[in-house]
Coordinates of C-alpha atoms and ligand atoms in Angstrom, one line a residue:
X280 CA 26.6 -0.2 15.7
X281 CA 24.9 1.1 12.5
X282 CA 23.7 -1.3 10.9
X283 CA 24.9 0.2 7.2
X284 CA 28.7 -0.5 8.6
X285 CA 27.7 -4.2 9.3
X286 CA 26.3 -4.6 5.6
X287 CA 29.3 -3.1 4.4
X288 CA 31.8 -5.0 6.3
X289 CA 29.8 -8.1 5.9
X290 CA 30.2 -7.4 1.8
X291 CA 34.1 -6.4 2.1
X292 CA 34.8 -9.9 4.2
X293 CA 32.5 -12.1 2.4
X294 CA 31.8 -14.1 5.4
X295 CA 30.9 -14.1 9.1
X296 CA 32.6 -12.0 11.3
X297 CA 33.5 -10.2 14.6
X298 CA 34.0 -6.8 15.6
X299 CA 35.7 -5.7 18.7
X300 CA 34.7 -3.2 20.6
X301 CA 37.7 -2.2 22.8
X302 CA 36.8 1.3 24.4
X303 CA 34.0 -1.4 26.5
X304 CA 37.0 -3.2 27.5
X305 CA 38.7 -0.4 28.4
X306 CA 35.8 1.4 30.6
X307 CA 35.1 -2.2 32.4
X308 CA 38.7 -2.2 33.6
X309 CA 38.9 1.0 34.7
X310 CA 35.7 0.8 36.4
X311 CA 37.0 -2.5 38.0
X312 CA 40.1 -0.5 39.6
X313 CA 38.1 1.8 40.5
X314 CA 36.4 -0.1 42.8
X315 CA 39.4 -1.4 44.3
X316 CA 40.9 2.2 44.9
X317 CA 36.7 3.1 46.6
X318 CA 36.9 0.3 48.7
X319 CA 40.4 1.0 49.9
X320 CA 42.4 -2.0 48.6
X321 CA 45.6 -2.7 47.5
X322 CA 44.8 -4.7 44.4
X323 CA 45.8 -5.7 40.6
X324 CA 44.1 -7.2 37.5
X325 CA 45.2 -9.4 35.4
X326 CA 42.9 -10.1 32.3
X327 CA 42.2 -13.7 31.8
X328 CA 43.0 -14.2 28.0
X329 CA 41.7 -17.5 27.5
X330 CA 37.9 -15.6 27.1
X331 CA 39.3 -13.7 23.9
X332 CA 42.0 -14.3 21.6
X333 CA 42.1 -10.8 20.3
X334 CA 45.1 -9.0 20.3
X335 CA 43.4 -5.7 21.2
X336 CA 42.3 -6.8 24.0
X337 CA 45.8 -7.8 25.2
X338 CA 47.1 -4.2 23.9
X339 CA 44.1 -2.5 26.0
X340 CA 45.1 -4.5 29.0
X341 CA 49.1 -3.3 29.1
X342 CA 47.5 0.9 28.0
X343 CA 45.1 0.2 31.1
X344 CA 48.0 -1.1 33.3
X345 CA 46.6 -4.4 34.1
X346 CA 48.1 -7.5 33.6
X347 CA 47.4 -10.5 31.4
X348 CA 46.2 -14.6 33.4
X349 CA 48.1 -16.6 30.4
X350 CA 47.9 -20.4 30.7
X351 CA 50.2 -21.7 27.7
X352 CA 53.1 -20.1 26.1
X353 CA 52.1 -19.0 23.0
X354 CA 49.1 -16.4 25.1
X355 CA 52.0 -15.3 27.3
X356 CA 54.0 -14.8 23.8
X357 CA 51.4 -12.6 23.0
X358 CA 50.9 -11.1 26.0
X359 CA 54.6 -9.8 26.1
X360 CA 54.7 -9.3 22.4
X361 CA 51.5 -6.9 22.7
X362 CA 53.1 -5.1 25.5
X363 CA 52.7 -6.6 28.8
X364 CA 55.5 -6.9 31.2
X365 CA 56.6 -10.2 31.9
X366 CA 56.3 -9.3 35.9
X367 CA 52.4 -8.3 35.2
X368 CA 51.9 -11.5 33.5
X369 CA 50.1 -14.5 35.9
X370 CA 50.5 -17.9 34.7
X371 CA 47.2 -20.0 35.5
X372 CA 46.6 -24.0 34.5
X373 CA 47.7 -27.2 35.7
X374 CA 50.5 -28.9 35.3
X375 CA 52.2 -26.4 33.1
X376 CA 54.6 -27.4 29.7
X377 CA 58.0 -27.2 30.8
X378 CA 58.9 -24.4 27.8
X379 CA 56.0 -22.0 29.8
X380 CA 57.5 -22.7 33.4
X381 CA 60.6 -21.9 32.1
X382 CA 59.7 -18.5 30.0
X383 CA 57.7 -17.6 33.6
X384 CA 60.8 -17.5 35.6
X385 CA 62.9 -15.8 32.7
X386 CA 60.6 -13.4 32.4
X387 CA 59.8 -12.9 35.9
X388 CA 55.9 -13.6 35.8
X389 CA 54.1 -14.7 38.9
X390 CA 53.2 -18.9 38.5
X391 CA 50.2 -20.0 40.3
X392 CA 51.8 -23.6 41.2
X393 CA 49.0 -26.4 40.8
X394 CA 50.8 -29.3 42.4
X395 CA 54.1 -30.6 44.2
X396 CA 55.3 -32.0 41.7
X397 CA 55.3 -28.5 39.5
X398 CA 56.6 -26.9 42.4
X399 CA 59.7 -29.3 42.3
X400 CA 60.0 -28.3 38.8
X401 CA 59.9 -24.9 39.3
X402 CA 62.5 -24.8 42.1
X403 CA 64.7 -27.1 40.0
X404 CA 64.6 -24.8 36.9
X405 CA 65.2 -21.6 39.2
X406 CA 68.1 -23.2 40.0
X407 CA 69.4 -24.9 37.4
X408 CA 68.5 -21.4 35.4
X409 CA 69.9 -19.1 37.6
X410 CA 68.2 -16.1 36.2
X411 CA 65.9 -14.7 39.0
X412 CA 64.1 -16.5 41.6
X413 CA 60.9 -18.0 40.4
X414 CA 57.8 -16.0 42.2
X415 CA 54.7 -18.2 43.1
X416 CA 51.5 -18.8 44.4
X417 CA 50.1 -21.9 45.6
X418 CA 46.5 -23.0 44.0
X419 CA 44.5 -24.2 46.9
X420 CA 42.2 -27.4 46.5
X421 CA 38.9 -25.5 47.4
X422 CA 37.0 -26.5 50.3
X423 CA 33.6 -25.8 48.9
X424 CA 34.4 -28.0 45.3
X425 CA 36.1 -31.1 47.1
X426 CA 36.3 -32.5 42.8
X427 CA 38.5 -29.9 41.5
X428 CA 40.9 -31.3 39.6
X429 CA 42.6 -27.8 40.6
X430 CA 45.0 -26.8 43.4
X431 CA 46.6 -28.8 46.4
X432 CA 45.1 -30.1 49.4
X433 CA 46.0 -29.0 52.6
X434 CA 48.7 -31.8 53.3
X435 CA 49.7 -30.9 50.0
X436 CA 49.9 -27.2 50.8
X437 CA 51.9 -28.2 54.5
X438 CA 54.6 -29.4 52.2
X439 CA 54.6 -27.0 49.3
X440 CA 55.5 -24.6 52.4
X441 CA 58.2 -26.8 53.2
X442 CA 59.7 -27.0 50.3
X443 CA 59.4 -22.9 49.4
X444 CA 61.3 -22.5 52.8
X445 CA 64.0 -25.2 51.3
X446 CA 63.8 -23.9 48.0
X447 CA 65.7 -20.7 49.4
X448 CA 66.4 -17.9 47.0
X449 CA 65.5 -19.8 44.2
X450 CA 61.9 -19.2 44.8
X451 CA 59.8 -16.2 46.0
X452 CA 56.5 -17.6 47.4
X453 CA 54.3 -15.0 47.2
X454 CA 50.7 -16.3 48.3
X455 CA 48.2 -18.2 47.3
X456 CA 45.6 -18.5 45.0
X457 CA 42.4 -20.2 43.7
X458 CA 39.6 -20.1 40.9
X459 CA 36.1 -21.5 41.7
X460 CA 33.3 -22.6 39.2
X461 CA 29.9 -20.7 39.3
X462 CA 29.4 -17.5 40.4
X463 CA 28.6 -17.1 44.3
X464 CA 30.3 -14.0 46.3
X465 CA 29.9 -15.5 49.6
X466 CA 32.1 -18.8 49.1
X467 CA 34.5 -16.4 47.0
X468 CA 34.5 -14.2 50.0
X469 CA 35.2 -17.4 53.0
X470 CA 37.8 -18.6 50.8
X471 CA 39.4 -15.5 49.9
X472 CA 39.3 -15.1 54.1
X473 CA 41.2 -18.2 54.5
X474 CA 43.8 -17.3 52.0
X475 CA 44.8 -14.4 54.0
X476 CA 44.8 -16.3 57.2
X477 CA 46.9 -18.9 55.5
X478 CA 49.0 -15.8 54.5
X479 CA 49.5 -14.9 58.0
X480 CA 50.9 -18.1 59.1
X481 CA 53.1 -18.6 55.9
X482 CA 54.7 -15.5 57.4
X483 CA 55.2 -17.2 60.6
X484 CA 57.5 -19.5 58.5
X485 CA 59.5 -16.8 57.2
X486 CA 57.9 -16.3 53.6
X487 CA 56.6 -13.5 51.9
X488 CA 53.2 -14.8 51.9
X489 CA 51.7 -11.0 50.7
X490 CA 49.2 -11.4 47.8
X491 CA 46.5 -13.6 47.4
X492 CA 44.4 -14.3 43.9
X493 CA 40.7 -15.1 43.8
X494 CA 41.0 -16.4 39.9
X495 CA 37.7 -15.5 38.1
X496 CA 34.4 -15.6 37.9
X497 CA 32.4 -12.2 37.9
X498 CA 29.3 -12.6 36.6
X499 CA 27.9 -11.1 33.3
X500 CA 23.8 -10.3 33.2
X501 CA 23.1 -10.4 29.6
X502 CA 19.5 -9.9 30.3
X503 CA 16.8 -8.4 33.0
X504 CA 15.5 -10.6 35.9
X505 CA 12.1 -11.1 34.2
X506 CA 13.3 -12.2 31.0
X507 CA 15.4 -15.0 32.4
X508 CA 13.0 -16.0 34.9
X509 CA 10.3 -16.1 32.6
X510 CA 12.0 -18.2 30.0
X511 CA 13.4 -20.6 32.5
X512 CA 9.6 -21.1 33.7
X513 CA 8.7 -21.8 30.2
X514 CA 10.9 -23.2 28.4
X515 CA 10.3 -26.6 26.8
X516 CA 11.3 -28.9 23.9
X517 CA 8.2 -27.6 22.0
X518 CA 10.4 -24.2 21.5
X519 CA 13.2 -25.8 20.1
X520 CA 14.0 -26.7 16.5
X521 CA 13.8 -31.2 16.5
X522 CA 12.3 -30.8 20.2
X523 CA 15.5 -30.6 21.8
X524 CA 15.3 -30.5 25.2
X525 CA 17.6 -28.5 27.2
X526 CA 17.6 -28.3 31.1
X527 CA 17.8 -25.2 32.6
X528 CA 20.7 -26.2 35.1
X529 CA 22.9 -26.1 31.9
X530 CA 22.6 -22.7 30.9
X531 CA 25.1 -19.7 32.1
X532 CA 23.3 -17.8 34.0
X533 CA 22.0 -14.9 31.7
X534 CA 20.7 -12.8 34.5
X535 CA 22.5 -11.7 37.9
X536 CA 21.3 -9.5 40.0
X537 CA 24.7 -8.0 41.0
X538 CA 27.5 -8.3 37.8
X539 CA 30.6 -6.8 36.9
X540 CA 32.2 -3.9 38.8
X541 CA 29.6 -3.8 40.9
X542 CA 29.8 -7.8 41.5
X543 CA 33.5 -6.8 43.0
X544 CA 32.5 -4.0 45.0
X545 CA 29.9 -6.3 46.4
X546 CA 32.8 -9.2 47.1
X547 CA 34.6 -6.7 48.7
X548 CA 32.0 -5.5 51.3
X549 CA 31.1 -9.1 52.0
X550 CA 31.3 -10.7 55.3
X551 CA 33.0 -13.8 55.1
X552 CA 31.7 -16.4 57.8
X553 CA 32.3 -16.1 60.5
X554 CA 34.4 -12.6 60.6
X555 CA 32.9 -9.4 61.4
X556 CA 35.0 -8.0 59.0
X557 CA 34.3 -7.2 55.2
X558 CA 37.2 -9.0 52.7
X559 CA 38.2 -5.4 52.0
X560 CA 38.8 -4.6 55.7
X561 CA 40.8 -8.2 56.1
X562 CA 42.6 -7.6 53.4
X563 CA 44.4 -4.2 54.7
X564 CA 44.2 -5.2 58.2
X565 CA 46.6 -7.8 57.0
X566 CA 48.7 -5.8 54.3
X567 CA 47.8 -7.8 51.4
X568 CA 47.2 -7.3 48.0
X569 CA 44.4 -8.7 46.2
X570 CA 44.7 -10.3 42.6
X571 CA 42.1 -10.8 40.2
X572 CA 41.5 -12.6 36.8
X573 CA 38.3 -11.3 35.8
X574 CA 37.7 -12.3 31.3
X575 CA 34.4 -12.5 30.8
X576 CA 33.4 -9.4 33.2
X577 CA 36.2 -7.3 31.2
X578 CA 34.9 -8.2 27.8
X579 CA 31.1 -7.3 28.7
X580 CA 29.7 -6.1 25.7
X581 CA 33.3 -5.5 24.0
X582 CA 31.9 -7.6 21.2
X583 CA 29.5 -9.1 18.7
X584 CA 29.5 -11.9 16.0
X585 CA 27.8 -11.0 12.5
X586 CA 26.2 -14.3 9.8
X587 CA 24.8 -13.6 6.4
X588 CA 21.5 -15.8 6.1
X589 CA 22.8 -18.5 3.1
X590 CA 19.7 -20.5 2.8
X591 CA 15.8 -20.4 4.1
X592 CA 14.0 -23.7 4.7
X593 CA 10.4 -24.1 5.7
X594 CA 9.3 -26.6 8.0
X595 CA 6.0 -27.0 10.4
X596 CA 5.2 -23.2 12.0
X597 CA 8.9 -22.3 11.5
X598 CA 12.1 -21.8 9.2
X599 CA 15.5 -23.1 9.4
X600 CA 17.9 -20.8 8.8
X601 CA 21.2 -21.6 7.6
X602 CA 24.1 -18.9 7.6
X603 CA 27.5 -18.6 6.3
X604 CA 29.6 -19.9 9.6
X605 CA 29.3 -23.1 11.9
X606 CA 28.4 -23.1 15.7
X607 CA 32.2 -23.4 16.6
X608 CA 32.4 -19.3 16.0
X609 CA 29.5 -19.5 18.8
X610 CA 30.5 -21.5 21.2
X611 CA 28.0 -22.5 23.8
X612 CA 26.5 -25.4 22.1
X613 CA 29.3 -27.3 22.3
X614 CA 28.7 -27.4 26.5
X615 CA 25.0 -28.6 25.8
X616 CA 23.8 -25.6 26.2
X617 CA 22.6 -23.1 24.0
X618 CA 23.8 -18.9 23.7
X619 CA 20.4 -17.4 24.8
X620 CA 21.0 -13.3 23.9
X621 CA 18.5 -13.2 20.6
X622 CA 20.4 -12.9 17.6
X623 CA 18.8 -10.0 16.1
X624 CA 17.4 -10.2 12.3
X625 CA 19.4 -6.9 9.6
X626 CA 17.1 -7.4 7.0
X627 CA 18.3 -6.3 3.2
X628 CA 15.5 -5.0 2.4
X629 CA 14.4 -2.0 3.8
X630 CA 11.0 -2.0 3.8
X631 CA 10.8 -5.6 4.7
X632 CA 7.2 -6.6 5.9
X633 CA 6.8 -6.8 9.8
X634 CA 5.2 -9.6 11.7
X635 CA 6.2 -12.6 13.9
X636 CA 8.6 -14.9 12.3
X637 CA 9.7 -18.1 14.1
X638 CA 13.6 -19.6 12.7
X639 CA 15.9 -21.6 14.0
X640 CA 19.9 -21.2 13.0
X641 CA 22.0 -23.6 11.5
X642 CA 25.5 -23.5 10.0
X643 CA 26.8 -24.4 6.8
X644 CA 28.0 -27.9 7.9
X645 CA 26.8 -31.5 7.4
X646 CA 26.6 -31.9 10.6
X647 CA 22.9 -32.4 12.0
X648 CA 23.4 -31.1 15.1
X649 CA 25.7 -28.0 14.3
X650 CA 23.1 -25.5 15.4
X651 CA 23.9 -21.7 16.5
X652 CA 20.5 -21.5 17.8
X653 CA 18.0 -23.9 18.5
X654 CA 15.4 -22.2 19.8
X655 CA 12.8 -20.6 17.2
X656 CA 13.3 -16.7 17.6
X657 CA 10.5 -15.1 16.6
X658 CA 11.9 -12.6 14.1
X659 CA 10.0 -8.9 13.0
X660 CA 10.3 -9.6 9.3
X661 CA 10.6 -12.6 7.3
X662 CA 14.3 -14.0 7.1
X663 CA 15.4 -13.7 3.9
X664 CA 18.5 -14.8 2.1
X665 CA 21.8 -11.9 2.2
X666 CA 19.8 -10.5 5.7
X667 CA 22.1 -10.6 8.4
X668 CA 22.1 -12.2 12.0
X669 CA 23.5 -10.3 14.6
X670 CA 24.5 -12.2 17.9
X671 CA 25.1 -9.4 20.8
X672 CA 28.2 -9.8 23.9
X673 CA 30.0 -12.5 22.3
X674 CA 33.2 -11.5 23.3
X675 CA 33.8 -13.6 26.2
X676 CA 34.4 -17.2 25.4
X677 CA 31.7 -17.3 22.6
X678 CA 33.5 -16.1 18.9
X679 CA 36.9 -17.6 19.4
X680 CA 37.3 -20.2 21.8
X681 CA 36.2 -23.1 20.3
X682 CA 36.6 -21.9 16.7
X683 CA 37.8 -24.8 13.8
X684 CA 38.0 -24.0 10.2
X685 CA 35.9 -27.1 10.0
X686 CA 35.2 -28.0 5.9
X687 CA 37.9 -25.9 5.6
X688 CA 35.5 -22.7 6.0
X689 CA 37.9 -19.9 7.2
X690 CA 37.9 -18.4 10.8
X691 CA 35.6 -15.5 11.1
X692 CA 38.0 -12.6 10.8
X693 CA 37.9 -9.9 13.9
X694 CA 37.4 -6.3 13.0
X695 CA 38.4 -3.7 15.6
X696 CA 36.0 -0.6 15.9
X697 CA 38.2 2.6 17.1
X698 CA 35.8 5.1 18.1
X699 CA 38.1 6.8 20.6
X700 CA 39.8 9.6 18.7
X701 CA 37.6 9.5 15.4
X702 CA 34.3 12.1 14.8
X703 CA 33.3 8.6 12.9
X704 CA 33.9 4.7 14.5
X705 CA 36.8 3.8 12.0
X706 CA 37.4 0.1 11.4
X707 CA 40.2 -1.9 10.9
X708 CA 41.4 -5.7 11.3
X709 CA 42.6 -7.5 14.8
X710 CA 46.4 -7.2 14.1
X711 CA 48.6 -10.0 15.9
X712 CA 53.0 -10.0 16.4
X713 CA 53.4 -12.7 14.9
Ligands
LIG899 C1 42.4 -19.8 36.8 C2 41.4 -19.0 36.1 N1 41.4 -17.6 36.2 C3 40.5 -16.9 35.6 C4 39.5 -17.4 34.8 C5 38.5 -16.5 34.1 O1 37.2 -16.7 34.6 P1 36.0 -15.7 34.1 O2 36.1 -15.5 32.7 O3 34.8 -16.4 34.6 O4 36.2 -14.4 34.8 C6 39.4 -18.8 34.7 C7 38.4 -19.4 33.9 O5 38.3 -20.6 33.7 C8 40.4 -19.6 35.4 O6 40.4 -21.0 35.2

């Protein structure tokens, strides 16, 4: 992005902001279903919408034909009101507000059922509503993260069966699903094995049993393998503004070796233990279709977040920096952690002098510990008030997600760049039906 658009957009907002970059979007999806198509499988994405609340993103996602993962009503609200159909909508979360299980029937959108008890509910309002059967998966209570507060346990899956096959036309059960924390293929791959065998036997009882969704959880690499490794080496409180200390267990992990599309088509090909057979090949052997609800992978490098410097403070061998917003528009500090992709320095002046500048970044709070960046960058020119701080790929789960118009500051606004059909990007602002 020139950098002469981010001065002038930073002047016409007069205040931090985000720009959107949805063509990314856009290429990362396609490239996703492509690697379904290559590897020969029957399979859908649904965007998971809790990474971004932009409505472009939701718009890109029905032009590209995928669908949206909702998890309250008011994202599937604006998932239908942005132009997804309700039957490409999949409802994700545990034990879901009545109002949501309710629009998820009416509007024929595929639940992924947490618990028994939901699962009563469900069949109850299918009946009781007599619009459409209600179409489900069951969340299974992964093997490999025993503590999940997510998805039913096998006994509990024995008599969710039951009670689809009781259910009767009320209630389509469709498969299963799950989501698992960190980032691993292989245990995505085992699990996503013993979906389909469960599958298989769910058909045994009579039930449709045909798709199966592996939730999440393709990795992003925001930076090269010697980069990360040589700052997790390194890194120590000394490097940190108030000698925080941060443990490297904490931090998302900023470098995989595999990410995104290519992340998938390496799920795909994988083994899972102890089959012979790659998920891919299990997957059409047994005529299933495979879901997905990739959001950070989709929004790689579909966004940025832009802070005016406000104020310049000296302190021992470094500055603090405060800008014009609060951590909340940034929000990996508030999972003690820190967002580790430099924020990069647009200096005002043009001919600023070059050197090594260590800063730290603060917000425009009270609050001591309201810190965009602990860690003292070391800047090529001197920080200096009105320069801007550019913070790269904040598009999933960093702008919006935790965002608070704390002191009454106001959200950072979002400004969509079109560059699609224009000799020059044109810009306009996120626009929401609402
Ligand atoms: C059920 C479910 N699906 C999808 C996602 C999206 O995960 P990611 O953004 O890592 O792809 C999440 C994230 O928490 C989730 O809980």
């Amino acid at each position: 992005m020139a950098s002469g658009l981010l001065a002038e957009l930073a002047y016409a907002l007069g205040g931090p902001f985000h720009f959107l970059l949805p063509d990314a979007f856009t290429a990362n999806l396609t490239a996703m279903q492509d690697a379904l198509t290559a590897a020969g499988v029957d399979g859908f994405i649904y965007y998971a919408k809790k990474a971004n609340k932009a409505a472009v993103f939701a718009e890109r996602a029905a032009a590209g034909a995928a669908g949206i993962d909702v998890a309250s009503a008011a994202e599937l609200r604006e998932a239908l009101g942005h132009g997804v159909r309700g039957e490409h909508l999949m409802v994700t979360g545990p034990a879901k507000d009545p109002v949501l299980l309710r629009l998820a029937i009416v509007h024929s959108a595929t639940l992924a059922v947490d618990a028994l008890d939901e699962l009563d509910q469900v069949i109850s309002l299918a009946l009781t509503g007599r619009v459409r059967p209600a179409r489900v998966l069951l969340r299974v209570l992964p093997d490999a993260q025993p503590h999940s507060r997510f998805g039913m346990s096998p006994s509990e899956l024995a008599t969710a069966l039951e009670r689809c096959i009781q259910g009767g036309d009320a209630i389509r059960m469709e498969g299963f699903s799950f989501h698992l924390s960190g980032y691993a293929l292989q245990p995505r791959a085992d699990l996503a094995a013993r979906l389909v065998e469960q599958c298989l036997r769910a058909r045994v009882m009579g039930l449709e049993a045909s798709r199966i969704s592996i939730g999440g959880g393709l990795p992003v690499s925001y930076t090269d393998a010697k980069s990360w490794d040589t700052f997790l080496e390194t890194q120590r409180p000394a490097h940190y503004h108030a000698n925080k200390t941060f443990h490297s267990g904490d931090f998302y992990p900023y470098h995989s070796p595999v990410a995104g599309t290519r992340a998938l088509a390496a799920l795909l090909a994988t083994r899972p233990k102890p089959s012979a057979s790659t998920v891919a090949e299990l997957l059409a052997d047994a005529g299933i279709e495979l879901l997905l609800e990739p959001g950070r992978a989709l929004l790689d490098q579909a966004g940025a977040t832009v802070f005016r410097v406000q104020g310049v403070k000296d302190r021992d061998g470094y500055q603090i920096l405060t800008v014009d917003g609060t951590s909340l528009s940034l929000s990996e500090q508030w999972f003690n952690s820190e967002y580790l992709p430099d924020p990069q320095l647009i200096p005002l002046d043009q001919d600023a002098p070059s050197g090594v500048f260590p800063a730290s970044v603060g917000a425009a709070t009270c609050l001591e510990s309201d810190m965009l960046t602990w860690r003292k960058i070391a800047f090529p020119h001197p920080p200096r008030v009105g320069d801007l701080l550019f913070y790269p790929n904040t598009a999933g789960y960093q702008m919006d997600s935790n965002e608070s118009p704390f002191h009454d500051l106001p959200l950072p606004p979002k400004v969509v760049i079109d560059r699609t059909d224009h000799v020059r990007p044109r810009w306009r602002l996120d626009r929401h039906f609402t």
